[in-house]
mmCIF file of C-alpha atoms in Angstrom:
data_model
loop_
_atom_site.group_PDB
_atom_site.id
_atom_site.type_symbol
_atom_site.label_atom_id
_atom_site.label_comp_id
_atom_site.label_asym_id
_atom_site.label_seq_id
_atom_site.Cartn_x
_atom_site.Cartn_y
_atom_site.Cartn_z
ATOM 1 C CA UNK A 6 108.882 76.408 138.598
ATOM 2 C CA UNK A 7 107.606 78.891 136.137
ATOM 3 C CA UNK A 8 106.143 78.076 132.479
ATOM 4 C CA UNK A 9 106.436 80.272 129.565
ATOM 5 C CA UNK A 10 104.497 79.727 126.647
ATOM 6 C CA UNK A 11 107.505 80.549 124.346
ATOM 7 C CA UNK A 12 104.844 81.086 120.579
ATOM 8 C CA UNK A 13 103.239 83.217 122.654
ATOM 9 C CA UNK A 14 106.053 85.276 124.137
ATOM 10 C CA UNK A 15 107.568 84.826 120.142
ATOM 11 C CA UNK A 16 104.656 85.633 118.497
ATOM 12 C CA UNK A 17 104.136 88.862 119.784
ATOM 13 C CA UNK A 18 107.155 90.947 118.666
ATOM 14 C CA UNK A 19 106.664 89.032 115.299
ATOM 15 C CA UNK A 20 103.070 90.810 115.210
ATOM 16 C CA UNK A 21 104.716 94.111 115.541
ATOM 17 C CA UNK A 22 107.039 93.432 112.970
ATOM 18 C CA UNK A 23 104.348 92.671 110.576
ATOM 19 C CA UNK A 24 102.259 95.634 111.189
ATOM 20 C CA UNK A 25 104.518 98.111 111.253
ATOM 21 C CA UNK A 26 106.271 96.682 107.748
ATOM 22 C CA UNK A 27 102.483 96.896 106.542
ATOM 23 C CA UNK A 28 102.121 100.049 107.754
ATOM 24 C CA UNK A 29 105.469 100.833 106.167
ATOM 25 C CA UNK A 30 104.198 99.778 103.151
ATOM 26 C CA UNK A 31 101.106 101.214 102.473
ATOM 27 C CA UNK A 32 103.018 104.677 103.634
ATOM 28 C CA UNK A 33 105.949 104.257 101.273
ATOM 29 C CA UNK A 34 103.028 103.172 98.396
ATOM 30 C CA UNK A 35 101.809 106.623 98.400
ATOM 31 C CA UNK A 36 105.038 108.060 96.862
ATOM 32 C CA UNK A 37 105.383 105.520 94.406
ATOM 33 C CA UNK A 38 103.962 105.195 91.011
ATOM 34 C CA UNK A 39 101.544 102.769 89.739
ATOM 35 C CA UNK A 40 103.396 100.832 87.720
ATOM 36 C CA UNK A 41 106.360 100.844 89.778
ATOM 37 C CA UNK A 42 103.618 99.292 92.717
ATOM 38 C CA UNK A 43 102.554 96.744 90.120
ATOM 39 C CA UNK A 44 106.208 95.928 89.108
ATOM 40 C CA UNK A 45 106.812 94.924 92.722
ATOM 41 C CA UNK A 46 103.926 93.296 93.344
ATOM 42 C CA UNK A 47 104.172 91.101 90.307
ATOM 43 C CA UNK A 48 107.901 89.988 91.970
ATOM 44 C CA UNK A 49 106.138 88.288 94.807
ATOM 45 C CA UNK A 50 105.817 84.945 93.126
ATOM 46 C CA UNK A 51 109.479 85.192 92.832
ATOM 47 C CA UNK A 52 109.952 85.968 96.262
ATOM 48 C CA UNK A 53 107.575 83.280 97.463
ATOM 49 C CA UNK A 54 110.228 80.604 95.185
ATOM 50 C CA UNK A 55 113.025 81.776 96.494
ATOM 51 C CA UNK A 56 111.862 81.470 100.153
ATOM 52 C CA UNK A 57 110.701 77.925 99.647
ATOM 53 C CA UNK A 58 114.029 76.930 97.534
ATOM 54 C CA UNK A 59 115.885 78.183 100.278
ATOM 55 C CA UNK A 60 114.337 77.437 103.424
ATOM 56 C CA UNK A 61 112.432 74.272 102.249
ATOM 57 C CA UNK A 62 114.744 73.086 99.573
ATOM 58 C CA UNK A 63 112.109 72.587 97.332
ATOM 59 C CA UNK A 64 113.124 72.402 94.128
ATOM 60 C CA UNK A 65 110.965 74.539 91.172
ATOM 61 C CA UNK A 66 109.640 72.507 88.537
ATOM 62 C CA UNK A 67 109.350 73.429 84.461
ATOM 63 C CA UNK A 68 106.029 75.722 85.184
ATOM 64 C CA UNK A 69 107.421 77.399 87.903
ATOM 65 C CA UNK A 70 110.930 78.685 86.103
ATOM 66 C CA UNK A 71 108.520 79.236 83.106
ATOM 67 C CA UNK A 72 106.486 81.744 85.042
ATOM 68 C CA UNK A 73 109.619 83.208 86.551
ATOM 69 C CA UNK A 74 111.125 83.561 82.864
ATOM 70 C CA UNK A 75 107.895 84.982 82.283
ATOM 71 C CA UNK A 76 107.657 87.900 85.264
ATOM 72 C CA UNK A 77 111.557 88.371 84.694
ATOM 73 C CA UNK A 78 111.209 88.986 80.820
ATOM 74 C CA UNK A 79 107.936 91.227 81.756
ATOM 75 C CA UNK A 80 109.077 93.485 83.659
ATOM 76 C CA UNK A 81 111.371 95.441 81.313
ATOM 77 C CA UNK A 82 108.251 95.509 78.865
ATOM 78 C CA UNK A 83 106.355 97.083 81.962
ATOM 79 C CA UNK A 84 108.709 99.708 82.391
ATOM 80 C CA UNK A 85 109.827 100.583 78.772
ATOM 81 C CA UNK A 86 108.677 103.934 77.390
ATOM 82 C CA UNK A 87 105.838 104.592 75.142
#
């Protein structure tokens, strides 16, 4: 009988994935303006809340949907002209 290490035979293709997105990324970055980079960057706490409601069902305490208010209410000041 033959064993396959199934996180390793996983894990690979999930590598790829990663790298290329970064690679994506950091391509895609060079077109964009600063502040447009540091709008999206500022979402990732966002993202990271909305992964762990959803997949963990965690549920966000006051600070946390403070500091979303927060980002959310930012962003619009971020982007506004001067």
């Amino acid at each position: 009988m033959i064993f396959v290490n199934w996180q390793l035979l996983m894990s690979r293709p999930l590598f790829y994935l990663w790298h290329s997105s970064f690679l994506l990324q950091t391509e895609l970055q060079k077109a964009t303006p600063a502040t447009h980079v540091g709008i999206i960057f500022t979402m990732e706490p966002l993202f990271a809340l909305s992964a762990s409601a959803l997949i963990q069902h965690e549920q966000p305490g006051k600070s946390e949907r403070a500091g979303c208010i927060l980002i959310l209410a930012g962003m619009p000041l971020a982007e506004r002209p001067r």
